[in-house]
Short mmCIF file of C-alpha atoms and ligand atoms in Angstrom, two decimals:
data_model
loop_
_atom_site.label_atom_id
_atom_site.label_comp_id
_atom_site.label_asym_id
_atom_site.label_seq_id
_atom_site.Cartn_x
_atom_site.Cartn_y
_atom_site.Cartn_z
CA MET A 1 83.93 -117.20 -10.96
CA SER A 2 81.48 -119.60 -9.15
CA ALA A 3 77.90 -120.69 -9.88
CA THR A 4 75.57 -118.08 -11.40
CA ALA A 5 72.74 -116.22 -9.63
CA THR A 6 69.23 -115.71 -11.04
CA THR A 7 66.11 -114.78 -9.06
CA THR A 8 62.39 -114.67 -9.78
CA THR A 9 60.23 -113.65 -12.74
CA THR A 10 61.31 -111.94 -15.96
CA THR A 11 60.03 -108.36 -16.12
CA ARG A 12 59.96 -106.01 -19.12
CA CYS A 13 61.87 -102.77 -18.58
CA ARG A 14 60.03 -99.56 -17.74
CA CYS A 15 57.37 -101.82 -16.26
CA ALA A 16 56.47 -99.96 -13.12
CA SER A 17 55.08 -101.85 -10.14
CA ASN A 18 51.42 -101.11 -9.42
CA ASN A 19 51.90 -99.14 -6.22
CA GLN A 20 54.54 -96.96 -7.90
CA ARG A 21 52.00 -96.33 -10.68
CA GLN A 22 49.25 -95.60 -8.13
CA LYS A 23 51.52 -93.18 -6.25
CA GLN A 24 52.33 -91.39 -9.49
CA GLN A 25 48.61 -91.20 -10.37
CA GLN A 26 47.75 -89.76 -6.95
CA ARG A 27 50.47 -87.13 -7.40
CA VAL A 28 49.23 -86.26 -10.89
CA LYS A 29 45.59 -86.17 -9.77
CA ALA A 30 46.49 -83.71 -6.98
CA LEU A 31 48.17 -81.44 -9.52
CA MET A 32 45.23 -81.81 -11.97
CA MET A 33 42.75 -80.98 -9.14
CA MET A 34 44.78 -77.85 -8.48
CA GLN A 35 44.52 -77.05 -12.19
CA SER A 36 40.78 -77.56 -12.50
CA SER A 37 40.21 -75.46 -9.37
CA ARG A 38 41.74 -72.55 -11.34
CA GLY A 39 39.48 -73.12 -14.43
CA ARG A 40 40.77 -74.09 -17.91
CA GLY A 41 41.82 -72.45 -21.09
CA GLY A 42 41.87 -68.88 -22.38
CA GLY A 43 39.44 -65.97 -21.83
CA GLY A 44 40.50 -62.87 -19.94
CA GLY A 45 43.07 -61.31 -22.32
CA GLY A 46 44.52 -64.63 -23.62
CA ARG A 47 46.25 -65.42 -20.35
CA ARG A 48 46.13 -69.17 -19.87
CA SER A 49 45.41 -70.61 -16.47
CA VAL A 50 48.33 -72.62 -15.23
CA VAL A 51 49.02 -74.88 -12.29
CA VAL A 52 50.66 -72.66 -9.71
CA THR A 53 51.65 -74.77 -6.73
CA ARG A 54 51.73 -73.56 -3.17
CA ALA A 55 55.55 -73.51 -3.36
CA GLU A 56 55.45 -71.29 -6.42
CA ARG A 57 52.81 -68.99 -4.95
CA LYS A 58 54.84 -68.69 -1.74
CA ALA A 59 58.02 -68.05 -3.74
CA GLY A 60 56.14 -65.50 -5.85
CA SER A 61 57.58 -67.29 -8.88
CA THR A 62 57.59 -66.04 -12.44
CA TYR A 63 56.12 -69.31 -13.71
CA ALA A 64 52.52 -68.19 -13.49
CA ASP A 65 51.68 -67.04 -16.96
CA ALA A 66 54.07 -68.97 -19.18
CA ASP A 67 53.20 -71.79 -21.51
CA VAL A 68 56.57 -73.22 -22.42
CA GLU A 69 58.01 -74.37 -25.74
CA PHE A 70 59.87 -77.68 -25.43
CA TRP A 71 61.72 -80.28 -27.49
CA LYS A 72 61.77 -83.99 -26.82
CA TYR A 73 65.15 -85.79 -27.10
CA GLN A 74 66.26 -89.30 -26.21
CA GLY A 75 69.54 -91.10 -25.62
CA LEU A 76 69.08 -94.91 -25.93
CA GLY A 77 65.42 -94.52 -24.97
CA ASN A 78 66.25 -92.49 -21.85
CA ASP A 79 64.00 -89.61 -22.83
CA PHE A 80 63.89 -85.98 -21.78
CA ILE A 81 61.91 -82.79 -22.26
CA LEU A 82 64.42 -80.09 -23.21
CA VAL A 83 63.75 -76.41 -22.53
CA ASP A 84 65.81 -73.53 -23.96
CA ASN A 85 66.17 -71.51 -20.72
CA ARG A 86 69.23 -69.48 -21.77
CA ASP A 87 67.32 -66.21 -21.34
CA SER A 88 66.63 -66.70 -17.63
CA SER A 89 68.52 -68.04 -14.60
CA THR A 90 65.24 -69.50 -13.23
CA PRO A 91 63.96 -72.77 -14.72
CA LYS A 92 60.73 -71.99 -16.59
CA ILE A 93 58.95 -75.05 -15.23
CA SER A 94 58.70 -75.96 -11.55
CA PRO A 95 59.71 -79.37 -10.16
CA GLU A 96 56.06 -80.19 -9.48
CA ARG A 97 54.95 -79.32 -13.00
CA SER A 98 57.95 -81.20 -14.38
CA ALA A 99 56.67 -84.33 -12.62
CA LEU A 100 53.26 -83.80 -14.24
CA LEU A 101 54.82 -83.24 -17.67
CA CYS A 102 56.86 -86.45 -17.31
CA ASP A 103 53.76 -88.58 -16.72
CA ARG A 104 53.28 -90.83 -19.76
CA ASN A 105 49.48 -90.53 -19.61
CA PHE A 106 48.68 -87.21 -17.99
CA GLY A 107 51.61 -85.28 -19.52
CA VAL A 108 54.13 -85.42 -22.37
CA GLY A 109 55.94 -88.49 -20.97
CA ALA A 110 59.66 -88.50 -20.15
CA ASP A 111 62.28 -89.66 -17.65
CA GLY A 112 63.10 -86.05 -16.81
CA VAL A 113 63.08 -82.38 -17.76
CA ILE A 114 66.37 -80.67 -18.71
CA PHE A 115 66.95 -76.92 -18.92
CA ALA A 116 69.71 -75.32 -21.01
CA MET A 117 70.57 -72.51 -18.59
CA PRO A 118 72.78 -69.44 -19.03
CA SER A 119 76.44 -69.82 -17.96
CA PRO A 120 77.02 -68.99 -14.26
CA ASP A 121 80.57 -67.92 -15.24
CA PRO A 122 81.22 -67.30 -18.96
CA GLU A 123 84.98 -67.50 -18.33
CA LYS A 124 84.66 -71.17 -17.42
CA PHE A 125 81.36 -72.43 -18.82
CA ASP A 126 79.27 -72.11 -21.98
CA TYR A 127 76.05 -73.21 -20.29
CA LYS A 128 74.64 -74.71 -17.11
CA MET A 129 72.47 -77.85 -17.06
CA THR A 130 69.57 -78.18 -14.62
CA ILE A 131 67.59 -81.44 -14.55
CA TYR A 132 64.53 -82.68 -12.72
CA ASN A 133 63.84 -86.42 -12.49
CA SER A 134 60.33 -87.65 -13.40
CA ASP A 135 59.39 -87.46 -9.70
CA GLY A 136 60.43 -83.80 -9.55
CA SER A 137 63.65 -84.39 -7.59
CA GLU A 138 66.85 -82.63 -8.79
CA PRO A 139 69.88 -84.92 -9.39
CA GLU A 140 73.45 -83.66 -9.59
CA MET A 141 74.25 -85.11 -13.00
CA CYS A 142 72.90 -87.20 -15.86
CA GLY A 143 74.84 -88.88 -18.63
CA ASN A 144 72.24 -89.51 -21.34
CA GLY A 145 70.77 -86.13 -20.50
CA ILE A 146 73.96 -84.14 -21.06
CA ARG A 147 74.38 -85.80 -24.48
CA CYS A 148 70.84 -84.67 -25.30
CA LEU A 149 71.60 -81.14 -24.00
CA ALA A 150 74.71 -80.86 -26.21
CA ARG A 151 72.82 -82.07 -29.29
CA PHE A 152 69.95 -79.69 -28.39
CA VAL A 153 72.03 -76.50 -28.23
CA SER A 154 74.00 -77.66 -31.29
CA ASP A 155 70.71 -78.07 -33.23
CA LEU A 156 69.25 -74.77 -31.95
CA ASP A 157 72.35 -72.77 -32.87
CA LYS A 158 73.23 -74.83 -35.95
CA ASP A 159 76.70 -75.22 -34.48
CA GLN A 160 79.53 -76.90 -36.37
CA ARG A 161 79.92 -80.61 -35.56
CA GLY A 162 83.04 -81.35 -33.53
CA LYS A 163 82.26 -78.47 -31.13
CA LYS A 164 82.89 -79.07 -27.40
CA TYR A 165 80.70 -77.46 -24.71
CA ASN A 166 81.87 -76.63 -21.19
CA VAL A 167 78.77 -77.34 -19.12
CA SER A 168 78.33 -76.46 -15.45
CA THR A 169 76.43 -79.07 -13.43
CA LEU A 170 75.89 -79.78 -9.73
CA ALA A 171 78.65 -82.36 -10.25
CA GLY A 172 81.04 -79.74 -11.67
CA LEU A 173 82.42 -79.25 -15.21
CA ILE A 174 81.31 -81.81 -17.81
CA VAL A 175 82.46 -81.54 -21.45
CA PRO A 176 80.29 -83.08 -24.20
CA GLU A 177 81.32 -82.97 -27.88
CA VAL A 178 78.89 -83.50 -30.78
CA ARG A 179 81.05 -85.49 -33.18
CA GLU A 180 80.96 -85.43 -36.99
CA ASP A 181 79.09 -88.77 -36.98
CA GLY A 182 76.39 -87.31 -34.70
CA GLN A 183 77.48 -89.41 -31.72
CA VAL A 184 78.17 -87.43 -28.56
CA ALA A 185 81.42 -88.13 -26.68
CA VAL A 186 81.45 -86.82 -23.11
CA ASP A 187 84.36 -86.16 -20.75
CA MET A 188 82.46 -87.21 -17.59
CA GLY A 189 85.33 -86.22 -15.30
CA THR A 190 86.79 -88.61 -12.70
CA PRO A 191 84.78 -91.08 -10.62
CA ILE A 192 84.21 -90.31 -6.91
CA LEU A 193 85.72 -93.18 -4.91
CA ASP A 194 85.74 -91.53 -1.53
CA VAL A 195 82.71 -93.36 -0.07
CA ALA A 196 81.51 -90.40 2.07
CA ASN A 197 81.20 -88.28 -1.07
CA VAL A 198 79.24 -90.85 -3.09
CA PRO A 199 77.49 -90.57 -0.53
CA SER A 200 77.33 -94.01 1.06
CA THR A 201 77.94 -95.56 4.47
CA LEU A 202 79.36 -98.75 2.97
CA LYS A 203 82.89 -99.36 4.35
CA ASP A 204 84.76 -98.01 1.27
CA CYS A 205 84.84 -97.95 -2.54
CA GLU A 206 87.89 -100.19 -2.78
CA THR A 207 85.80 -103.35 -3.01
CA SER A 208 82.22 -104.61 -2.92
CA HIS A 209 80.35 -104.90 0.36
CA GLU A 210 77.37 -106.90 1.53
CA MET A 211 73.87 -105.41 1.31
CA ILE A 212 70.74 -107.27 2.41
CA VAL A 213 67.78 -106.53 0.17
CA ASP A 214 64.47 -108.35 0.33
CA GLY A 215 66.06 -111.07 2.48
CA GLU A 216 68.86 -111.72 -0.02
CA LYS A 217 72.55 -110.91 0.48
CA TRP A 218 74.12 -109.05 -2.46
CA LEU A 219 77.62 -107.62 -2.98
CA ALA A 220 77.58 -103.98 -4.06
CA ASN A 221 80.10 -101.34 -5.03
CA ALA A 222 79.48 -97.69 -4.19
CA VAL A 223 80.60 -95.34 -6.99
CA GLY A 224 80.00 -91.59 -7.37
CA MET A 225 79.54 -89.86 -10.72
CA GLY A 226 78.32 -86.67 -9.07
CA ASN A 227 75.18 -88.67 -8.43
CA PRO A 228 75.23 -91.85 -6.33
CA HIS A 229 75.45 -95.37 -7.78
CA CYS A 230 75.18 -98.85 -6.27
CA VAL A 231 76.63 -101.41 -8.71
CA VAL A 232 75.78 -105.11 -8.31
CA TYR A 233 77.60 -107.91 -10.18
CA LYS A 234 76.98 -110.79 -7.78
CA LYS A 235 75.37 -112.27 -4.70
CA ALA A 236 77.18 -112.48 -1.35
CA ASN A 237 77.69 -116.24 -1.91
CA GLY A 238 79.79 -115.35 -4.95
CA GLU A 239 77.18 -116.22 -7.58
CA MET A 240 77.58 -113.86 -10.54
CA ILE A 241 74.36 -112.42 -12.07
CA SER A 242 73.82 -114.62 -15.15
CA ASP A 243 70.60 -113.08 -16.50
CA VAL A 244 69.81 -109.44 -15.72
CA TYR A 245 66.42 -109.85 -17.42
CA GLY A 246 65.58 -112.50 -14.83
CA LEU A 247 65.67 -109.97 -12.00
CA ASP A 248 62.41 -108.54 -10.60
CA LEU A 249 63.47 -104.88 -10.74
CA PRO A 250 60.13 -103.28 -9.72
CA LYS A 251 60.36 -105.40 -6.54
CA ILE A 252 64.02 -105.04 -5.51
CA GLY A 253 64.84 -101.71 -7.25
CA PRO A 254 62.93 -99.42 -4.83
CA ILE A 255 64.47 -101.27 -1.82
CA PHE A 256 68.00 -100.69 -3.13
CA GLU A 257 67.07 -97.07 -4.02
CA LYS A 258 66.09 -96.24 -0.43
CA HIS A 259 68.62 -98.52 1.32
CA GLU A 260 70.02 -97.02 4.54
CA THR A 261 73.58 -97.35 3.24
CA PHE A 262 72.84 -94.60 0.66
CA PRO A 263 71.63 -91.53 2.59
CA ALA A 264 70.83 -89.52 -0.57
CA LYS A 265 69.15 -92.59 -2.05
CA THR A 266 70.84 -94.21 -5.05
CA ASN A 267 70.66 -95.40 -8.66
CA THR A 268 71.23 -99.18 -8.80
CA GLU A 269 72.86 -101.05 -11.68
CA PHE A 270 72.52 -104.86 -12.06
CA VAL A 271 75.26 -106.25 -14.27
CA GLN A 272 75.81 -109.47 -16.22
CA VAL A 273 79.33 -110.00 -17.59
CA VAL A 274 79.42 -111.14 -21.26
CA ASP A 275 83.21 -110.88 -21.57
CA ARG A 276 85.97 -108.51 -20.35
CA GLY A 277 84.94 -105.91 -22.93
CA ARG A 278 81.14 -106.20 -22.76
CA VAL A 279 78.46 -106.33 -20.07
CA LYS A 280 74.65 -106.29 -19.99
CA MET A 281 73.15 -103.84 -17.48
CA ARG A 282 69.69 -102.93 -16.22
CA VAL A 283 69.11 -99.93 -13.98
CA TRP A 284 66.64 -98.85 -11.35
CA GLU A 285 67.04 -95.08 -11.23
CA ARG A 286 66.65 -92.84 -8.20
CA GLY A 287 63.61 -90.68 -8.77
CA ALA A 288 62.76 -92.27 -12.12
CA GLY A 289 62.45 -96.04 -11.59
CA CYS A 290 63.11 -98.52 -14.40
CA THR A 291 64.58 -96.70 -17.41
CA LEU A 292 65.92 -98.00 -20.71
CA ALA A 293 69.37 -96.52 -20.10
CA CYS A 294 71.47 -94.56 -17.60
CA GLY A 295 74.70 -92.91 -18.71
CA THR A 296 76.17 -92.14 -15.30
CA GLY A 297 75.12 -95.68 -14.35
CA ALA A 298 77.04 -97.16 -17.28
CA CYS A 299 80.15 -95.22 -16.21
CA ALA A 300 79.78 -96.43 -12.60
CA THR A 301 79.28 -100.01 -13.89
CA VAL A 302 82.67 -100.01 -15.66
CA VAL A 303 84.47 -98.37 -12.71
CA ALA A 304 83.11 -101.03 -10.32
CA GLY A 305 83.87 -103.77 -12.89
CA VAL A 306 87.52 -102.68 -13.17
CA ILE A 307 87.86 -102.44 -9.37
CA GLU A 308 86.39 -105.94 -9.00
CA GLY A 309 88.49 -107.33 -11.88
CA HIS A 310 85.51 -108.31 -14.03
CA VAL A 311 86.11 -106.01 -17.04
CA ASP A 312 88.77 -103.97 -18.85
CA ARG A 313 88.93 -100.16 -18.79
CA LYS A 314 87.38 -100.01 -22.28
CA CYS A 315 83.99 -101.68 -22.17
CA VAL A 316 80.67 -101.67 -24.01
CA VAL A 317 77.67 -101.48 -21.67
CA GLU A 318 74.61 -103.03 -23.30
CA LEU A 319 71.46 -101.43 -21.88
CA PRO A 320 67.81 -102.29 -22.69
CA GLY A 321 67.82 -99.17 -24.89
CA GLY A 322 71.13 -99.96 -26.66
CA PRO A 323 74.94 -99.88 -26.18
CA LEU A 324 77.16 -97.19 -24.64
CA GLU A 325 80.93 -97.10 -25.09
CA ILE A 326 82.75 -96.38 -21.85
CA GLU A 327 86.48 -95.84 -21.32
CA TRP A 328 88.03 -95.24 -17.89
CA ARG A 329 91.35 -93.75 -18.98
CA GLU A 330 94.43 -94.76 -17.01
CA SER A 331 96.37 -91.67 -18.22
CA ASP A 332 94.20 -89.04 -16.50
CA ASN A 333 91.65 -91.16 -14.53
CA LYS A 334 88.87 -89.58 -16.61
CA ILE A 335 85.81 -91.41 -17.96
CA ILE A 336 84.78 -90.93 -21.58
CA MET A 337 81.19 -91.95 -22.45
CA THR A 338 80.12 -92.12 -26.11
CA GLY A 339 76.61 -92.65 -27.44
CA PRO A 340 73.66 -91.23 -29.39
CA ALA A 341 71.28 -88.36 -28.67
CA GLU A 342 68.36 -87.77 -31.01
CA PRO A 343 65.50 -85.27 -31.25
CA THR A 344 62.00 -86.80 -31.47
CA PHE A 345 59.46 -83.96 -31.47
CA GLN A 346 58.73 -80.37 -30.47
CA GLY A 347 55.73 -78.89 -28.66
CA THR A 348 54.34 -76.29 -26.31
CA THR A 349 53.00 -76.97 -22.85
CA ALA A 350 49.33 -76.16 -22.83
CA LEU A 351 46.44 -75.43 -20.51
CA GLY A 352 48.58 -75.14 -17.49
CA VAL A 353 50.37 -78.48 -17.91
O1 ZDP B 401 70.82 -89.55 -10.02
C1 ZDP B 401 69.64 -89.61 -10.39
O2 ZDP B 401 68.70 -89.25 -9.65
C2 ZDP B 401 69.36 -90.08 -11.80
N1 ZDP B 401 68.02 -90.59 -11.88
C3 ZDP B 401 69.59 -88.93 -12.71
C4 ZDP B 401 69.36 -89.26 -14.13
C5 ZDP B 401 70.49 -90.07 -14.60
C6 ZDP B 401 70.41 -90.33 -16.10
N2 ZDP B 401 69.51 -91.40 -16.39
C7 ZDP B 401 71.76 -90.67 -16.67
O3 ZDP B 401 71.78 -91.00 -17.84
O4 ZDP B 401 72.76 -90.56 -15.97
C8 ZDP B 401 69.89 -89.17 -16.83
#
């Protein structure tokens, strides 16, 4: 292990760069304009005016006259708006309105919106999970989110602790279990190490490959967890990252996210090795920016760390929001992620938000 690599200024997590903030504000303002053009509040038989986007109007959606009850949950500070959608196979909130709801000033504030959907095939699945990132995009999977979903349905139905849920996701079957101690242990399935299916155009997933970002050469591993991940432990000159909190994430994060070698864009994890059983990690998420934790990212971090020989198969990933226990089992190649998921508050969307 050669000299260590640090770059520019220290930045606090979740600090969003100005232009990202401005873009978000423009998006929110557009939606608010749409709202005010429809007039606010009740009158006319108690039907509330809501933001109905062009897409919804075109699709003739059923969103129009629903104000929606929601719960707020978080897993290590990665926070989500949870909606009980088990009575309909259509998410009750559109991607656009989800982006508005996720805004921390103009909405409720969250990293995403998660819907507990009815099972597409009761033989195989108990429920389906649909998620929208805070920018309204729909990812294939989310680790902290599926722990929150399991805890959510367990709380709603007052289920026994120790119950496992077979959940259908765009990444396939995922099996969370709400344990006696309240922690949620998740069978995340097996990592995708066929580079085309990550998807990435890096040479392969067998080792790290050079990526030039903001004029610097980094070594990155492509790992799929249903959603794409780019995991960075060191610079191309072999310097290991020695201080993840020294990295300017709002500056380099968006460049990694949209890098040409990841055609579906990517989540990017920056990792500092503490020892073979513990790493520190900060993440710049696709469609959500700087978050306090990323569960699929923590899984990808350990997979890349094992491939590169930096860590053991059982490893604690310390995130800004707290630690996640990750085990990449040799016996069946599956990844088990264990961590918390807690409710914070409940509410109802109002006045068309
Ligand atoms: O793949 C993506 O677009 C992610 N932003 C999805 C959310 C991932 C999450 N943070 C996680 O914990 O895996 C919820």
